[in-house]
mmCIF file of C-alpha atoms in Angstrom:
data_model
loop_
_atom_site.group_PDB
_atom_site.id
_atom_site.type_symbol
_atom_site.label_atom_id
_atom_site.label_comp_id
_atom_site.label_asym_id
_atom_site.label_seq_id
_atom_site.Cartn_x
_atom_site.Cartn_y
_atom_site.Cartn_z
ATOM 1 C CA MET A 23 -3.395 26.003 18.593
ATOM 2 C CA ASN A 24 -2.583 27.501 15.550
ATOM 3 C CA LYS A 25 -4.609 25.857 12.974
ATOM 4 C CA ARG A 26 -2.193 25.085 9.967
ATOM 5 C CA ILE A 27 0.769 23.701 12.550
ATOM 6 C CA PHE A 28 -1.573 21.587 13.872
ATOM 7 C CA SER A 29 -2.836 20.465 10.091
ATOM 8 C CA ILE A 30 0.859 19.617 9.683
ATOM 9 C CA GLY A 31 1.276 17.993 12.776
ATOM 10 C CA LEU A 32 -1.817 15.502 12.399
ATOM 11 C CA ALA A 33 -0.620 14.950 8.913
ATOM 12 C CA LEU A 34 3.221 13.884 10.487
ATOM 13 C CA MET A 35 1.452 11.801 13.342
ATOM 14 C CA LEU A 36 -0.435 10.015 10.827
ATOM 15 C CA GLY A 37 2.333 9.779 8.671
ATOM 16 C CA ALA A 38 4.171 8.021 11.125
ATOM 17 C CA ALA A 39 1.771 5.936 11.716
ATOM 18 C CA TYR A 40 1.196 4.861 8.345
ATOM 19 C CA SER A 41 5.040 4.444 7.416
ATOM 20 C CA LEU A 42 5.308 1.933 10.421
ATOM 21 C CA THR A 43 1.839 0.524 8.682
ATOM 22 C CA ALA A 44 2.924 0.496 5.774
ATOM 23 C CA PHE A 45 6.769 -1.548 6.054
ATOM 24 C CA SER A 46 7.208 -3.716 8.746
ATOM 25 C CA GLN A 47 4.302 -3.482 11.459
ATOM 26 C CA VAL A 48 1.140 -4.707 9.795
ATOM 27 C CA LYS A 49 -0.941 -6.310 12.103
ATOM 28 C CA PRO A 50 -0.947 -9.592 12.118
ATOM 29 C CA GLU A 51 -5.035 -9.844 11.494
ATOM 30 C CA THR A 52 -5.011 -7.235 8.158
ATOM 31 C CA LEU A 53 -2.074 -9.481 6.855
ATOM 32 C CA VAL A 54 -4.142 -12.444 7.428
ATOM 33 C CA LYS A 55 -7.580 -10.273 5.908
ATOM 34 C CA GLN A 56 -5.304 -9.461 2.570
ATOM 35 C CA ARG A 57 -4.012 -13.258 2.242
ATOM 36 C CA GLN A 58 -7.627 -14.116 2.487
ATOM 37 C CA ALA A 59 -8.900 -11.623 -0.207
ATOM 38 C CA ALA A 60 -6.019 -13.157 -2.421
ATOM 39 C CA MET A 61 -7.423 -16.422 -2.464
ATOM 40 C CA ILE A 62 -11.421 -15.182 -2.069
ATOM 41 C CA LEU A 63 -10.565 -14.060 -6.048
ATOM 42 C CA GLN A 64 -8.471 -16.652 -6.949
ATOM 43 C CA GLY A 65 -11.755 -18.237 -6.286
ATOM 44 C CA LYS A 66 -13.623 -16.011 -8.109
ATOM 45 C CA TYR A 67 -11.715 -16.402 -11.140
ATOM 46 C CA TRP A 68 -10.503 -19.484 -11.084
ATOM 47 C CA GLY A 69 -13.972 -21.000 -10.279
ATOM 48 C CA PRO A 70 -15.404 -20.783 -14.198
ATOM 49 C CA LEU A 71 -11.840 -22.337 -15.575
ATOM 50 C CA GLY A 72 -11.918 -25.402 -12.579
ATOM 51 C CA GLY A 73 -15.472 -25.658 -13.969
ATOM 52 C CA MET A 74 -14.291 -25.863 -18.031
ATOM 53 C CA ALA A 75 -11.296 -28.238 -17.436
ATOM 54 C CA GLN A 76 -13.652 -30.552 -15.640
ATOM 55 C CA GLY A 77 -15.959 -30.412 -18.871
ATOM 56 C CA LYS A 78 -18.943 -29.230 -16.427
ATOM 57 C CA VAL A 79 -18.543 -25.544 -17.707
ATOM 58 C CA PRO A 80 -18.339 -24.962 -21.608
ATOM 59 C CA TYR A 81 -15.297 -23.982 -22.784
ATOM 60 C CA ASP A 82 -14.877 -20.245 -23.645
ATOM 61 C CA ALA A 83 -11.561 -18.886 -24.843
ATOM 62 C CA THR A 84 -12.339 -15.309 -24.172
ATOM 63 C CA VAL A 85 -13.138 -15.844 -20.059
ATOM 64 C CA VAL A 86 -10.071 -18.107 -20.049
ATOM 65 C CA ALA A 87 -8.187 -15.629 -21.014
ATOM 66 C CA ARG A 88 -8.950 -12.693 -19.040
ATOM 67 C CA ASN A 89 -9.902 -14.364 -16.047
ATOM 68 C CA ALA A 90 -5.882 -16.150 -16.655
ATOM 69 C CA GLY A 91 -4.413 -12.414 -16.865
ATOM 70 C CA PHE A 92 -6.118 -12.013 -13.530
ATOM 71 C CA LEU A 93 -5.082 -14.979 -12.513
ATOM 72 C CA GLU A 94 -1.178 -14.026 -12.863
ATOM 73 C CA ALA A 95 -1.819 -11.406 -10.718
ATOM 74 C CA LEU A 96 -3.620 -12.397 -7.992
ATOM 75 C CA SER A 97 -0.994 -15.483 -8.187
ATOM 76 C CA LYS A 98 1.259 -12.967 -7.125
ATOM 77 C CA MET A 99 -0.548 -11.686 -3.457
ATOM 78 C CA PRO A 100 -0.936 -13.906 -1.362
ATOM 79 C CA TRP A 101 2.228 -15.172 0.222
ATOM 80 C CA ASP A 102 3.794 -12.007 1.822
ATOM 81 C CA GLY A 103 0.671 -12.268 3.915
ATOM 82 C CA PHE A 104 1.757 -15.547 5.602
ATOM 83 C CA ALA A 105 4.069 -13.989 7.366
ATOM 84 C CA PRO A 106 5.345 -15.054 10.917
ATOM 85 C CA SER A 107 3.786 -12.405 13.028
ATOM 86 C CA THR A 108 0.825 -14.446 11.478
ATOM 87 C CA LYS A 109 1.226 -17.551 12.653
ATOM 88 C CA ASP A 110 -1.663 -17.689 15.973
ATOM 89 C CA VAL A 111 -4.014 -15.784 13.872
ATOM 90 C CA LYS A 112 -6.818 -17.953 13.522
ATOM 91 C CA SER A 113 -7.376 -18.974 9.486
ATOM 92 C CA ALA A 114 -7.217 -22.335 8.355
ATOM 93 C CA ALA A 115 -3.068 -22.054 7.192
ATOM 94 C CA LEU A 116 -1.537 -24.873 8.794
ATOM 95 C CA PRO A 117 1.199 -24.610 10.859
ATOM 96 C CA ALA A 118 3.917 -26.444 7.696
ATOM 97 C CA VAL A 119 2.737 -23.243 6.814
ATOM 98 C CA PHE A 120 5.425 -21.057 8.761
ATOM 99 C CA THR A 121 7.903 -24.818 9.649
ATOM 100 C CA ASP A 122 8.557 -25.670 6.143
ATOM 101 C CA THR A 123 8.878 -22.542 4.706
ATOM 102 C CA ALA A 124 10.844 -24.026 1.718
ATOM 103 C CA LYS A 125 8.360 -26.551 0.840
ATOM 104 C CA PHE A 126 5.785 -23.900 0.840
ATOM 105 C CA LYS A 127 7.658 -21.145 -1.428
ATOM 106 C CA GLU A 128 8.077 -24.215 -4.060
ATOM 107 C CA ALA A 129 4.396 -24.447 -4.113
ATOM 108 C CA GLN A 130 3.762 -21.071 -4.504
ATOM 109 C CA ASP A 131 6.261 -21.418 -7.455
ATOM 110 C CA ARG A 132 4.778 -24.073 -8.990
ATOM 111 C CA LEU A 133 1.434 -22.259 -9.405
ATOM 112 C CA GLN A 134 3.116 -19.330 -10.553
ATOM 113 C CA SER A 135 4.526 -20.900 -13.501
ATOM 114 C CA GLU A 136 1.695 -23.124 -14.309
ATOM 115 C CA VAL A 137 0.023 -20.063 -14.478
ATOM 116 C CA SER A 138 2.084 -18.135 -16.816
ATOM 117 C CA LYS A 139 1.487 -21.303 -19.043
ATOM 118 C CA LEU A 140 -1.571 -20.880 -18.828
ATOM 119 C CA VAL A 141 -2.084 -17.033 -19.652
ATOM 120 C CA ALA A 142 0.501 -18.225 -22.611
ATOM 121 C CA VAL A 143 -1.264 -20.777 -24.338
ATOM 122 C CA SER A 144 -4.442 -18.618 -23.574
ATOM 123 C CA LYS A 145 -3.976 -16.591 -25.886
ATOM 124 C CA GLY A 146 -5.335 -17.961 -29.347
ATOM 125 C CA GLY A 147 -3.972 -21.664 -27.945
ATOM 126 C CA ALA A 148 -6.364 -24.878 -29.802
ATOM 127 C CA GLU A 149 -8.982 -25.624 -27.273
ATOM 128 C CA ALA A 150 -7.519 -29.177 -26.060
ATOM 129 C CA ALA A 151 -3.925 -27.204 -24.997
ATOM 130 C CA VAL A 152 -6.002 -24.785 -23.100
ATOM 131 C CA LYS A 153 -7.681 -27.301 -21.367
ATOM 132 C CA ALA A 154 -4.693 -29.558 -20.436
ATOM 133 C CA GLN A 155 -3.215 -26.134 -18.948
ATOM 134 C CA LEU A 156 -6.043 -25.500 -17.058
ATOM 135 C CA VAL A 157 -6.001 -29.617 -15.453
ATOM 136 C CA ALA A 158 -2.021 -28.392 -14.608
ATOM 137 C CA THR A 159 -3.180 -25.177 -12.883
ATOM 138 C CA GLY A 160 -5.956 -26.713 -10.760
ATOM 139 C CA LYS A 161 -3.313 -29.420 -9.606
ATOM 140 C CA THR A 162 -0.970 -26.685 -8.079
ATOM 141 C CA CYS A 163 -4.055 -25.271 -5.920
ATOM 142 C CA GLY A 164 -4.976 -28.785 -4.658
ATOM 143 C CA GLY A 165 -1.446 -29.758 -4.059
ATOM 144 C CA CYS A 166 -0.956 -26.794 -2.134
ATOM 145 C CA HIS A 167 -3.798 -27.064 -0.205
ATOM 146 C CA GLU A 168 -3.426 -30.710 0.622
ATOM 147 C CA THR A 169 -0.108 -29.512 2.600
ATOM 148 C CA PHE A 170 -0.070 -26.168 3.584
ATOM 149 C CA ARG A 171 -4.794 -25.553 4.055
ATOM 150 C CA GLU A 172 -7.076 -26.744 6.019
ATOM 151 C CA LYS A 173 -9.712 -29.585 5.378
ATOM 152 C CA GLN A 174 -12.563 -27.631 4.022
ATOM 153 C CA MET B 12 -33.951 -32.191 -36.589
ATOM 154 C CA ASN B 13 -31.025 -30.787 -37.946
ATOM 155 C CA LYS B 14 -27.931 -32.098 -36.256
ATOM 156 C CA ARG B 15 -25.969 -28.847 -36.564
ATOM 157 C CA ILE B 16 -29.118 -26.194 -35.327
ATOM 158 C CA PHE B 17 -29.769 -28.648 -32.785
ATOM 159 C CA SER B 18 -25.869 -28.136 -31.245
ATOM 160 C CA ILE B 19 -25.739 -24.311 -32.095
ATOM 161 C CA GLY B 20 -29.144 -24.451 -29.899
ATOM 162 C CA LEU B 21 -27.513 -26.927 -26.886
ATOM 163 C CA ALA B 22 -24.454 -24.517 -27.275
ATOM 164 C CA LEU B 23 -26.882 -21.241 -27.018
ATOM 165 C CA MET B 24 -29.038 -23.411 -23.903
ATOM 166 C CA LEU B 25 -25.738 -24.245 -21.878
ATOM 167 C CA GLY B 26 -24.155 -20.621 -22.621
ATOM 168 C CA ALA B 27 -27.254 -19.033 -21.030
ATOM 169 C CA ALA B 28 -27.465 -21.534 -18.133
ATOM 170 C CA TYR B 29 -23.550 -20.867 -17.461
ATOM 171 C CA SER B 30 -24.220 -16.864 -17.824
ATOM 172 C CA LEU B 31 -26.748 -17.792 -15.658
ATOM 173 C CA THR B 32 -24.326 -19.278 -13.180
ATOM 174 C CA ALA B 33 -21.357 -17.674 -14.005
ATOM 175 C CA PHE B 34 -23.192 -14.029 -13.610
ATOM 176 C CA SER B 35 -26.176 -13.627 -11.604
ATOM 177 C CA GLN B 36 -26.730 -17.214 -9.580
ATOM 178 C CA VAL B 37 -24.312 -15.947 -7.626
ATOM 179 C CA LYS B 38 -24.713 -15.792 -4.099
ATOM 180 C CA PRO B 39 -25.065 -12.320 -2.997
ATOM 181 C CA GLU B 40 -23.697 -13.032 -0.158
ATOM 182 C CA THR B 41 -20.570 -14.397 -2.205
ATOM 183 C CA LEU B 42 -20.944 -11.128 -4.786
ATOM 184 C CA VAL B 43 -19.992 -9.299 -1.368
ATOM 185 C CA LYS B 44 -17.488 -10.949 -0.237
ATOM 186 C CA GLN B 45 -15.569 -10.865 -3.564
ATOM 187 C CA ARG B 46 -15.883 -7.156 -3.971
ATOM 188 C CA GLN B 47 -14.856 -6.163 -0.272
ATOM 189 C CA ALA B 48 -11.477 -8.503 -1.113
ATOM 190 C CA ALA B 49 -11.032 -6.459 -4.307
ATOM 191 C CA MET B 50 -11.728 -3.064 -2.760
ATOM 192 C CA ILE B 51 -9.252 -4.799 0.634
ATOM 193 C CA LEU B 52 -6.170 -5.578 -2.102
ATOM 194 C CA GLN B 53 -6.528 -2.297 -3.883
ATOM 195 C CA GLY B 54 -6.150 -0.984 -0.311
ATOM 196 C CA LYS B 55 -2.881 -3.409 0.691
ATOM 197 C CA TYR B 56 -1.230 -2.049 -2.679
ATOM 198 C CA TRP B 57 -2.712 1.629 -3.141
ATOM 199 C CA GLY B 58 -1.772 2.432 0.396
ATOM 200 C CA PRO B 59 1.932 3.115 -0.468
ATOM 201 C CA LEU B 60 1.201 4.765 -2.731
ATOM 202 C CA GLY B 61 -1.011 7.074 -1.601
ATOM 203 C CA GLY B 62 1.952 7.783 0.895
ATOM 204 C CA MET B 63 4.181 8.258 -1.009
ATOM 205 C CA ALA B 64 1.511 11.024 -3.229
ATOM 206 C CA GLN B 65 1.660 12.599 -0.037
ATOM 207 C CA GLY B 66 5.312 12.525 0.953
ATOM 208 C CA LYS B 67 4.680 9.910 3.922
ATOM 209 C CA VAL B 68 6.600 7.178 2.364
ATOM 210 C CA PRO B 69 9.778 7.372 0.575
ATOM 211 C CA TYR B 70 9.631 7.200 -3.407
ATOM 212 C CA ASP B 71 10.329 4.186 -4.531
ATOM 213 C CA ALA B 72 9.534 3.327 -8.396
ATOM 214 C CA THR B 73 10.059 -0.169 -8.318
ATOM 215 C CA VAL B 74 7.356 -0.318 -5.627
ATOM 216 C CA VAL B 75 4.924 2.155 -7.979
ATOM 217 C CA ALA B 76 5.390 0.010 -11.154
ATOM 218 C CA ARG B 77 4.348 -3.091 -9.395
ATOM 219 C CA ASN B 78 2.075 -1.668 -7.755
ATOM 220 C CA ALA B 79 0.049 0.189 -10.113
ATOM 221 C CA GLY B 80 0.517 -3.190 -12.231
ATOM 222 C CA PHE B 81 -1.359 -4.800 -10.076
ATOM 223 C CA LEU B 82 -4.082 -2.346 -9.455
ATOM 224 C CA GLU B 83 -5.285 -2.357 -12.614
ATOM 225 C CA ALA B 84 -6.457 -5.502 -12.491
ATOM 226 C CA LEU B 85 -7.939 -5.283 -9.646
ATOM 227 C CA SER B 86 -9.850 -2.130 -10.869
ATOM 228 C CA LYS B 87 -10.886 -4.541 -13.031
ATOM 229 C CA MET B 88 -12.621 -6.950 -10.349
ATOM 230 C CA PRO B 89 -14.776 -5.323 -7.662
ATOM 231 C CA TRP B 90 -17.898 -3.887 -9.982
ATOM 232 C CA ASP B 91 -20.053 -7.228 -11.188
ATOM 233 C CA GLY B 92 -20.000 -7.776 -7.344
ATOM 234 C CA PHE B 93 -22.245 -4.968 -7.047
ATOM 235 C CA ALA B 94 -25.248 -6.641 -8.751
ATOM 236 C CA PRO B 95 -28.570 -5.469 -7.971
ATOM 237 C CA SER B 96 -28.858 -9.148 -5.481
ATOM 238 C CA THR B 97 -26.803 -7.635 -3.236
ATOM 239 C CA LYS B 98 -28.928 -4.090 -2.465
ATOM 240 C CA ASP B 99 -29.519 -5.815 0.987
ATOM 241 C CA VAL B 100 -26.579 -7.513 1.971
ATOM 242 C CA LYS B 101 -24.637 -5.567 4.984
ATOM 243 C CA SER B 102 -21.938 -3.450 3.242
ATOM 244 C CA ALA B 103 -20.550 -0.248 3.500
ATOM 245 C CA ALA B 104 -22.096 0.471 -0.150
ATOM 246 C CA LEU B 105 -24.676 3.611 0.035
ATOM 247 C CA PRO B 106 -27.807 2.838 -1.854
ATOM 248 C CA ALA B 107 -26.593 5.582 -4.598
ATOM 249 C CA VAL B 108 -24.304 2.582 -6.253
ATOM 250 C CA PHE B 109 -28.562 1.045 -6.984
ATOM 251 C CA THR B 110 -30.037 3.416 -7.796
ATOM 252 C CA ASP B 111 -27.458 6.131 -9.572
ATOM 253 C CA THR B 112 -25.725 3.677 -11.699
ATOM 254 C CA ALA B 113 -24.913 6.108 -14.017
ATOM 255 C CA LYS B 114 -22.797 7.466 -12.198
ATOM 256 C CA PHE B 115 -21.273 4.579 -10.329
ATOM 257 C CA LYS B 116 -20.063 3.730 -13.450
ATOM 258 C CA GLU B 117 -18.279 6.285 -14.868
ATOM 259 C CA ALA B 118 -16.693 6.201 -11.082
ATOM 260 C CA GLN B 119 -15.336 3.276 -11.938
ATOM 261 C CA ASP B 120 -14.039 4.016 -15.470
ATOM 262 C CA ARG B 121 -12.303 7.187 -13.920
ATOM 263 C CA LEU B 122 -10.611 4.937 -11.670
ATOM 264 C CA GLN B 123 -9.305 2.589 -14.217
ATOM 265 C CA SER B 124 -8.528 5.431 -17.325
ATOM 266 C CA GLU B 125 -6.269 6.596 -13.923
ATOM 267 C CA VAL B 126 -4.611 3.737 -13.132
ATOM 268 C CA SER B 127 -3.602 2.772 -16.621
ATOM 269 C CA LYS B 128 -2.136 6.651 -16.864
ATOM 270 C CA LEU B 129 -0.613 5.406 -14.140
ATOM 271 C CA VAL B 130 0.873 2.035 -14.936
ATOM 272 C CA ALA B 131 2.374 3.859 -18.712
ATOM 273 C CA VAL B 132 3.823 6.955 -16.837
ATOM 274 C CA SER B 133 5.038 4.617 -13.913
ATOM 275 C CA LYS B 134 7.173 2.762 -16.660
ATOM 276 C CA GLY B 135 10.347 4.991 -16.095
ATOM 277 C CA GLY B 136 8.408 8.331 -15.993
ATOM 278 C CA ALA B 137 10.043 11.476 -13.938
ATOM 279 C CA GLU B 138 9.338 11.034 -10.388
ATOM 280 C CA ALA B 139 7.444 14.270 -10.809
ATOM 281 C CA ALA B 140 4.679 13.199 -13.486
ATOM 282 C CA VAL B 141 4.312 9.618 -11.427
ATOM 283 C CA LYS B 142 3.102 11.388 -7.865
ATOM 284 C CA ALA B 143 1.280 13.801 -10.084
ATOM 285 C CA GLN B 144 -0.406 11.095 -11.418
ATOM 286 C CA LEU B 145 -0.628 9.233 -7.979
ATOM 287 C CA VAL B 146 -2.518 12.691 -6.750
ATOM 288 C CA ALA B 147 -5.259 11.654 -9.628
ATOM 289 C CA THR B 148 -5.445 8.535 -8.950
ATOM 290 C CA GLY B 149 -5.971 8.639 -5.671
ATOM 291 C CA LYS B 150 -9.032 11.815 -5.766
ATOM 292 C CA THR B 151 -10.480 8.805 -8.122
ATOM 293 C CA CYS B 152 -10.753 6.485 -4.954
ATOM 294 C CA GLY B 153 -11.865 9.312 -2.760
ATOM 295 C CA GLY B 154 -14.420 10.826 -5.091
ATOM 296 C CA CYS B 155 -15.848 7.335 -5.695
ATOM 297 C CA HIS B 156 -15.846 6.934 -1.367
ATOM 298 C CA GLU B 157 -17.079 10.429 -1.040
ATOM 299 C CA THR B 158 -20.907 9.364 -2.848
ATOM 300 C CA PHE B 159 -20.773 5.470 -2.704
ATOM 301 C CA ARG B 160 -19.387 4.003 0.750
ATOM 302 C CA GLU B 161 -20.830 4.826 4.176
ATOM 303 C CA LYS B 162 -18.211 7.052 5.678
ATOM 304 C CA GLN B 163 -15.636 5.496 7.463
#
């Protein structure tokens, strides 16, 4: 077979497979891995901030500002991974994620709103104001996990 | 002891303790999970852009701009996860990650620099310019994987 035609054919095949993958047919297992990845990274960057909110970690305004910026991006990433197609994939997501979608969406919006406020106040805000916003942000994590995630 | 000096001493101590906790005493397995999470999400948001660069996915300026913004944050997240403590944890990282650290750092910087350019050009840039920058960005992914990641 002509090598060039073969290459083009292969590229088209890969392209077709890729298009399907990209838009509607991402495997449920992949969606779960991606949403869990977003949660892992939210944990990474929230960890020290949660410690600061509780006074267990020394306050560091630079770390708060940097991590808040990361969390602003990360807090938008998990949600499309909770597609209906993932309902039967083993994970810590409770059935309410798929049955009480309005409330789940509200919880996502609340997190994003609190994280946005954190980003704003972390840019030079007074320590007390930043800490208050850390507490408010932490509550949205806990509130959502309470209803939508298996007890860990 | 002078109270102020004591406070400074305490702050330094706590600072040191914090640095250890935050930066070097996270379990190696956790560091690997976190860096893999960052790679998974880079894959999620790069995927459609790579397809667009190759003309396999229809060009969509809104998706490019959004994903470029996410990638700007994500491209800063994996690297502290390649701590020396993770050298013996099973993963696709090749030994060169830990032996050729200068070259590995260069590859990280190159990615971040190309992603920053992508963010800039994706804000209203012409399709051809954006696509050229997508190609440049994709090369930094491939270049780094070539040297530092096991063949997949």
